[in-house]
Amino acid sequence: MNKEEQLLEKRLIELSNLAFSRDIVTFSDFLNLNELNILHRTSKDQFKARFETYGGYELAERQMVAFLPDALYYDYGYPMQALKICPVNKRFAEDLTHRDYLGAIMNLGTSRTKIGDIIQTDDGAIVFVKEEISDYIMKNLTRIRHTTITVERRELSDISYEPHFEELKGTVPSVRLDTVLSVAYPLSRSKLTTYIEAAKVFVNGKLITNNGYHLNEGDLISVRGLGRIAYAGILSETKKGRYMISLRKYI
């Protein structure tokens, strides 16, 4: 691990120790996939309190960690809120992207660690943020690019998100990580190898740096900078011994 990753691991251990010693629930900021991977690969012996993760909805990539002291039951809520961003006049609104929403929020001086996933919807977007910055964003975020917007708070329990995806099929010589990725993304094998070796590919939240990693049906693959796909499995085998596979590419 580099120095930044070592500091994160130390901070997570400190939060765990604090939960254990004070008998309280402690929370991290939002962690990205690589940071969550550090959490999960750290020896459990170093955490005095057990932990759970949550990002506001089932498929969240960026999640907070809750460290729970040794007791049978806890009634607690994560210190996060969901904010709904909508254009004031949809007719004249620009076609805003994930980058536009994130950039506008970051331009307010907020830290990326305080911001979770951003879900684009038909009428705007939902952004998950730490509770401590929600009022500030609601008060100060009034425009994204040239589009005037409104920001309203939503209950986490009211968020219902069904991701859109594209069904893809293709033939591969084996169900290796690199060959499956080649079906989803029109990139050369060397380019895909670069993504994998650069620690940008995660399978079910676990960092994978081996091109030949064998996938199982139902695996969720996240590629930083490219998006997410779900490996749906083998449909058939050709006479030449290749496999027809099915994927879901989230859009």
mmCIF file of C-alpha atoms in Angstrom:
data_model
loop_
_atom_site.group_PDB
_atom_site.id
_atom_site.type_symbol
_atom_site.label_atom_id
_atom_site.label_comp_id
_atom_site.label_asym_id
_atom_site.label_seq_id
_atom_site.Cartn_x
_atom_site.Cartn_y
_atom_site.Cartn_z
ATOM 1 C CA MET A 1 0.000 0.000 0.000
ATOM 2 C CA ASN A 2 1.075 3.572 -0.600
ATOM 3 C CA LYS A 3 1.150 6.176 2.156
ATOM 4 C CA GLU A 4 -2.371 7.426 1.454
ATOM 5 C CA GLU A 5 -3.776 3.899 1.638
ATOM 6 C CA GLN A 6 -1.875 3.226 4.866
ATOM 7 C CA LEU A 7 -3.373 6.370 6.393
ATOM 8 C CA LEU A 8 -6.856 5.225 5.407
ATOM 9 C CA GLU A 9 -6.314 1.811 6.974
ATOM 10 C CA LYS A 10 -5.068 3.482 10.155
ATOM 11 C CA ARG A 11 -8.111 5.765 10.224
ATOM 12 C CA LEU A 12 -10.522 2.847 9.835
ATOM 13 C CA ILE A 13 -8.821 0.966 12.662
ATOM 14 C CA GLU A 14 -9.094 4.088 14.833
ATOM 15 C CA LEU A 15 -12.836 4.332 14.119
ATOM 16 C CA SER A 16 -13.241 0.685 15.046
ATOM 17 C CA ASN A 17 -11.329 1.161 18.296
ATOM 18 C CA LEU A 18 -13.414 4.227 19.124
ATOM 19 C CA ALA A 19 -16.667 2.320 18.596
ATOM 20 C CA PHE A 20 -15.409 -0.484 20.833
ATOM 21 C CA SER A 21 -13.972 1.656 23.651
ATOM 22 C CA ARG A 22 -16.843 4.169 23.882
ATOM 23 C CA ASP A 23 -19.642 1.740 23.031
ATOM 24 C CA ILE A 24 -20.930 3.977 20.230
ATOM 25 C CA VAL A 25 -21.488 3.593 16.488
ATOM 26 C CA THR A 26 -18.862 5.390 14.393
ATOM 27 C CA PHE A 27 -18.955 6.187 10.701
ATOM 28 C CA SER A 28 -16.437 6.790 7.953
ATOM 29 C CA ASP A 29 -16.787 9.179 5.044
ATOM 30 C CA PHE A 30 -17.843 7.719 1.695
ATOM 31 C CA LEU A 31 -15.266 5.223 0.441
ATOM 32 C CA ASN A 32 -14.670 4.416 -3.207
ATOM 33 C CA LEU A 33 -14.181 0.872 -4.509
ATOM 34 C CA ASN A 34 -10.438 0.875 -3.928
ATOM 35 C CA GLU A 35 -10.872 2.157 -0.369
ATOM 36 C CA LEU A 36 -13.586 -0.411 0.325
ATOM 37 C CA ASN A 37 -11.188 -3.052 -0.948
ATOM 38 C CA ILE A 38 -8.608 -1.872 1.608
ATOM 39 C CA LEU A 39 -11.262 -2.201 4.311
ATOM 40 C CA HIS A 40 -12.151 -5.764 3.341
ATOM 41 C CA ARG A 41 -8.594 -6.994 2.930
ATOM 42 C CA THR A 42 -7.428 -5.591 6.279
ATOM 43 C CA SER A 43 -7.096 -8.371 8.835
ATOM 44 C CA LYS A 44 -10.296 -8.652 10.863
ATOM 45 C CA ASP A 45 -8.130 -9.040 13.976
ATOM 46 C CA GLN A 46 -7.284 -5.343 13.701
ATOM 47 C CA PHE A 47 -10.915 -4.299 14.015
ATOM 48 C CA LYS A 48 -12.255 -4.483 17.559
ATOM 49 C CA ALA A 49 -15.776 -3.680 16.376
ATOM 50 C CA ARG A 50 -17.631 -5.381 13.566
ATOM 51 C CA PHE A 51 -18.647 -3.250 10.596
ATOM 52 C CA GLU A 52 -21.301 -2.851 7.931
ATOM 53 C CA THR A 53 -21.316 -0.747 4.749
ATOM 54 C CA TYR A 54 -24.085 1.155 2.984
ATOM 55 C CA GLY A 55 -24.305 3.710 0.200
ATOM 56 C CA GLY A 56 -27.979 4.658 0.173
ATOM 57 C CA TYR A 57 -29.226 1.941 -2.217
ATOM 58 C CA GLU A 58 -28.457 -1.662 -3.067
ATOM 59 C CA LEU A 59 -25.972 -1.217 -5.929
ATOM 60 C CA ALA A 60 -24.084 1.772 -4.513
ATOM 61 C CA GLU A 61 -20.381 1.877 -5.357
ATOM 62 C CA ARG A 62 -19.389 4.578 -2.891
ATOM 63 C CA GLN A 63 -20.340 3.497 0.618
ATOM 64 C CA MET A 64 -19.913 4.550 4.223
ATOM 65 C CA VAL A 65 -18.677 2.164 6.898
ATOM 66 C CA ALA A 66 -20.463 1.827 10.239
ATOM 67 C CA PHE A 67 -18.416 0.309 13.067
ATOM 68 C CA LEU A 68 -20.683 -1.316 15.649
ATOM 69 C CA PRO A 69 -19.718 -1.987 19.285
ATOM 70 C CA ASP A 70 -20.237 -5.396 20.840
ATOM 71 C CA ALA A 71 -23.960 -5.556 21.545
ATOM 72 C CA LEU A 72 -26.900 -7.524 20.255
ATOM 73 C CA TYR A 73 -28.892 -4.774 18.567
ATOM 74 C CA TYR A 74 -28.438 -1.225 17.368
ATOM 75 C CA ASP A 75 -31.060 1.161 16.126
ATOM 76 C CA TYR A 76 -28.964 3.557 14.074
ATOM 77 C CA GLY A 77 -29.058 5.433 10.813
ATOM 78 C CA TYR A 78 -26.217 6.372 8.546
ATOM 79 C CA PRO A 79 -25.432 10.121 8.602
ATOM 80 C CA MET A 80 -26.255 10.561 4.929
ATOM 81 C CA GLN A 81 -29.054 12.163 3.001
ATOM 82 C CA ALA A 82 -30.413 11.893 -0.519
ATOM 83 C CA LEU A 83 -30.833 15.124 -2.460
ATOM 84 C CA LYS A 84 -33.001 15.338 -5.585
ATOM 85 C CA ILE A 85 -31.728 17.781 -8.208
ATOM 86 C CA CYS A 86 -34.176 18.923 -10.901
ATOM 87 C CA PRO A 87 -34.129 21.683 -13.531
ATOM 88 C CA VAL A 88 -36.511 24.543 -12.850
ATOM 89 C CA ASN A 89 -37.675 24.408 -16.471
ATOM 90 C CA LYS A 90 -37.144 20.974 -17.990
ATOM 91 C CA ARG A 91 -37.995 22.244 -21.466
ATOM 92 C CA PHE A 92 -34.906 24.470 -21.579
ATOM 93 C CA ALA A 93 -32.621 22.280 -19.483
ATOM 94 C CA GLU A 94 -29.297 21.070 -20.833
ATOM 95 C CA ASP A 95 -28.476 17.393 -21.132
ATOM 96 C CA LEU A 96 -26.460 17.180 -17.915
ATOM 97 C CA THR A 97 -24.021 14.355 -17.228
ATOM 98 C CA HIS A 98 -22.714 12.698 -14.081
ATOM 99 C CA ARG A 99 -19.567 14.822 -14.469
ATOM 100 C CA ASP A 100 -21.675 18.002 -14.601
ATOM 101 C CA TYR A 101 -23.520 17.200 -11.363
ATOM 102 C CA LEU A 102 -20.356 16.179 -9.521
ATOM 103 C CA GLY A 103 -18.385 19.150 -10.799
ATOM 104 C CA ALA A 104 -21.043 21.636 -9.707
ATOM 105 C CA ILE A 105 -21.145 20.192 -6.192
ATOM 106 C CA MET A 106 -17.351 20.043 -5.941
ATOM 107 C CA ASN A 107 -17.138 23.683 -7.083
ATOM 108 C CA LEU A 108 -18.961 24.633 -3.895
ATOM 109 C CA GLY A 109 -15.807 23.629 -2.033
ATOM 110 C CA THR A 110 -17.054 20.256 -0.830
ATOM 111 C CA SER A 111 -14.762 17.246 -0.476
ATOM 112 C CA ARG A 112 -15.279 14.191 -2.692
ATOM 113 C CA THR A 113 -15.245 12.058 0.450
ATOM 114 C CA LYS A 114 -18.499 13.713 1.566
ATOM 115 C CA ILE A 115 -20.306 12.764 -1.661
ATOM 116 C CA GLY A 116 -21.610 9.299 -2.477
ATOM 117 C CA ASP A 117 -23.093 7.989 -5.711
ATOM 118 C CA ILE A 118 -24.957 10.180 -8.172
ATOM 119 C CA ILE A 119 -27.916 8.507 -9.878
ATOM 120 C CA GLN A 120 -29.224 10.138 -13.029
ATOM 121 C CA THR A 121 -32.986 9.999 -13.476
ATOM 122 C CA ASP A 122 -35.375 11.007 -16.244
ATOM 123 C CA ASP A 123 -36.030 14.355 -14.551
ATOM 124 C CA GLY A 124 -32.644 15.099 -12.980
ATOM 125 C CA ALA A 125 -30.452 13.282 -10.508
ATOM 126 C CA ILE A 126 -30.263 11.945 -6.967
ATOM 127 C CA VAL A 127 -27.040 12.521 -5.069
ATOM 128 C CA PHE A 128 -26.134 10.900 -1.744
ATOM 129 C CA VAL A 129 -24.163 13.167 0.598
ATOM 130 C CA LYS A 130 -23.045 13.243 4.199
ATOM 131 C CA GLU A 131 -25.658 14.850 6.390
ATOM 132 C CA GLU A 132 -23.257 17.584 7.486
ATOM 133 C CA ILE A 133 -23.133 19.190 4.023
ATOM 134 C CA SER A 134 -26.727 18.675 2.861
ATOM 135 C CA ASP A 135 -28.054 22.065 4.015
ATOM 136 C CA TYR A 136 -25.075 23.841 2.484
ATOM 137 C CA ILE A 137 -25.661 22.194 -0.888
ATOM 138 C CA MET A 138 -29.390 22.890 -0.808
ATOM 139 C CA LYS A 139 -28.731 26.564 -0.116
ATOM 140 C CA ASN A 140 -25.873 27.161 -2.548
ATOM 141 C CA LEU A 141 -26.383 24.817 -5.513
ATOM 142 C CA THR A 142 -28.677 26.791 -7.817
ATOM 143 C CA ARG A 143 -27.182 26.256 -11.271
ATOM 144 C CA ILE A 144 -25.388 23.485 -13.165
ATOM 145 C CA ARG A 145 -23.695 24.776 -16.301
ATOM 146 C CA HIS A 146 -26.386 27.117 -17.710
ATOM 147 C CA THR A 147 -29.335 25.240 -16.205
ATOM 148 C CA THR A 148 -31.121 26.665 -13.178
ATOM 149 C CA ILE A 149 -31.960 23.846 -10.771
ATOM 150 C CA THR A 150 -33.718 23.112 -7.491
ATOM 151 C CA VAL A 151 -32.454 20.812 -4.739
ATOM 152 C CA GLU A 152 -34.800 19.015 -2.360
ATOM 153 C CA ARG A 153 -34.228 16.466 0.374
ATOM 154 C CA ARG A 154 -35.572 12.927 -0.068
ATOM 155 C CA GLU A 155 -35.949 10.159 2.506
ATOM 156 C CA LEU A 156 -33.547 7.282 1.913
ATOM 157 C CA SER A 157 -36.431 4.856 2.371
ATOM 158 C CA ASP A 158 -38.241 6.527 -0.542
ATOM 159 C CA ILE A 159 -35.400 5.995 -3.019
ATOM 160 C CA SER A 160 -36.314 3.309 -5.523
ATOM 161 C CA TYR A 161 -33.682 2.812 -8.181
ATOM 162 C CA GLU A 162 -33.832 0.343 -11.048
ATOM 163 C CA PRO A 163 -30.703 0.752 -13.188
ATOM 164 C CA HIS A 164 -30.963 0.834 -16.964
ATOM 165 C CA PHE A 165 -28.815 -1.652 -18.794
ATOM 166 C CA GLU A 166 -28.045 -2.946 -22.256
ATOM 167 C CA GLU A 167 -28.071 -6.675 -22.941
ATOM 168 C CA LEU A 168 -24.900 -7.784 -24.726
ATOM 169 C CA LYS A 169 -23.870 -11.123 -26.183
ATOM 170 C CA GLY A 170 -20.583 -12.322 -27.605
ATOM 171 C CA THR A 171 -18.315 -15.322 -28.031
ATOM 172 C CA VAL A 172 -15.132 -15.779 -26.011
ATOM 173 C CA PRO A 173 -12.522 -18.548 -25.832
ATOM 174 C CA SER A 174 -12.832 -18.675 -22.030
ATOM 175 C CA VAL A 175 -14.601 -16.872 -19.210
ATOM 176 C CA ARG A 176 -11.570 -14.796 -18.250
ATOM 177 C CA LEU A 177 -11.859 -11.257 -16.978
ATOM 178 C CA ASP A 178 -10.105 -9.709 -19.960
ATOM 179 C CA THR A 179 -12.088 -11.619 -22.584
ATOM 180 C CA VAL A 180 -15.423 -10.840 -20.920
ATOM 181 C CA LEU A 181 -14.515 -7.159 -20.731
ATOM 182 C CA SER A 182 -13.760 -7.211 -24.465
ATOM 183 C CA VAL A 183 -17.412 -8.035 -25.129
ATOM 184 C CA ALA A 184 -18.585 -5.002 -23.144
ATOM 185 C CA TYR A 185 -16.024 -2.461 -24.262
ATOM 186 C CA PRO A 186 -14.682 -1.977 -27.822
ATOM 187 C CA LEU A 187 -11.062 -1.747 -26.696
ATOM 188 C CA SER A 188 -7.965 -3.706 -27.627
ATOM 189 C CA ARG A 189 -6.843 -6.501 -25.334
ATOM 190 C CA SER A 190 -3.709 -4.516 -24.454
ATOM 191 C CA LYS A 191 -5.836 -1.517 -23.448
ATOM 192 C CA LEU A 192 -8.058 -3.691 -21.261
ATOM 193 C CA THR A 193 -4.959 -5.254 -19.724
ATOM 194 C CA THR A 194 -3.763 -1.764 -18.838
ATOM 195 C CA TYR A 195 -7.013 -1.093 -16.964
ATOM 196 C CA ILE A 196 -6.708 -4.349 -15.040
ATOM 197 C CA GLU A 197 -3.017 -3.952 -14.155
ATOM 198 C CA ALA A 198 -3.589 -0.308 -13.161
ATOM 199 C CA ALA A 199 -5.924 -1.444 -10.336
ATOM 200 C CA LYS A 200 -9.048 -0.059 -12.001
ATOM 201 C CA VAL A 201 -11.132 -3.249 -12.170
ATOM 202 C CA PHE A 202 -13.197 -4.653 -9.311
ATOM 203 C CA VAL A 203 -15.272 -7.817 -9.190
ATOM 204 C CA ASN A 204 -17.992 -7.786 -6.537
ATOM 205 C CA GLY A 205 -16.107 -4.937 -4.865
ATOM 206 C CA LYS A 206 -12.798 -6.823 -4.776
ATOM 207 C CA LEU A 207 -9.796 -5.427 -6.623
ATOM 208 C CA ILE A 208 -8.640 -7.813 -9.369
ATOM 209 C CA THR A 209 -5.302 -7.309 -11.148
ATOM 210 C CA ASN A 210 -5.096 -10.712 -12.846
ATOM 211 C CA ASN A 211 -6.185 -10.812 -16.514
ATOM 212 C CA GLY A 212 -7.011 -14.501 -16.252
ATOM 213 C CA TYR A 213 -9.330 -14.176 -13.258
ATOM 214 C CA HIS A 214 -12.214 -16.635 -13.830
ATOM 215 C CA LEU A 215 -15.678 -15.111 -13.554
ATOM 216 C CA ASN A 216 -18.784 -16.733 -12.118
ATOM 217 C CA GLU A 217 -22.371 -16.167 -13.152
ATOM 218 C CA GLY A 218 -23.809 -13.110 -11.441
ATOM 219 C CA ASP A 219 -20.467 -11.358 -10.859
ATOM 220 C CA LEU A 220 -20.667 -7.552 -10.884
ATOM 221 C CA ILE A 221 -17.668 -5.935 -12.567
ATOM 222 C CA SER A 222 -16.790 -2.265 -12.087
ATOM 223 C CA VAL A 223 -14.197 -0.583 -14.288
ATOM 224 C CA ARG A 224 -13.171 2.872 -13.134
ATOM 225 C CA GLY A 225 -13.738 5.318 -15.964
ATOM 226 C CA LEU A 226 -15.805 2.904 -18.047
ATOM 227 C CA GLY A 227 -18.744 1.801 -15.910
ATOM 228 C CA ARG A 228 -20.240 -1.443 -14.643
ATOM 229 C CA ILE A 229 -21.318 -4.724 -16.175
ATOM 230 C CA ALA A 230 -22.909 -7.862 -14.787
ATOM 231 C CA TYR A 231 -21.767 -11.204 -16.131
ATOM 232 C CA ALA A 232 -24.971 -13.181 -16.728
ATOM 233 C CA GLY A 233 -23.352 -16.495 -17.697
ATOM 234 C CA ILE A 234 -22.755 -18.884 -20.589
ATOM 235 C CA LEU A 235 -25.593 -19.297 -23.092
ATOM 236 C CA SER A 236 -24.078 -22.021 -25.252
ATOM 237 C CA GLU A 237 -20.855 -23.561 -26.525
ATOM 238 C CA THR A 238 -19.879 -23.459 -30.184
ATOM 239 C CA LYS A 239 -18.512 -26.397 -32.179
ATOM 240 C CA LYS A 240 -15.084 -24.781 -32.017
ATOM 241 C CA GLY A 241 -15.132 -24.761 -28.231
ATOM 242 C CA ARG A 242 -15.908 -21.068 -27.770
ATOM 243 C CA TYR A 243 -18.557 -19.791 -25.378
ATOM 244 C CA MET A 244 -21.500 -17.568 -26.165
ATOM 245 C CA ILE A 245 -21.918 -15.357 -23.067
ATOM 246 C CA SER A 246 -24.439 -12.765 -21.930
ATOM 247 C CA LEU A 247 -23.734 -9.479 -20.147
ATOM 248 C CA ARG A 248 -25.679 -6.574 -18.751
ATOM 249 C CA LYS A 249 -23.949 -3.252 -19.343
ATOM 250 C CA TYR A 250 -25.314 -0.534 -17.066
ATOM 251 C CA ILE A 251 -26.037 2.756 -18.818
#
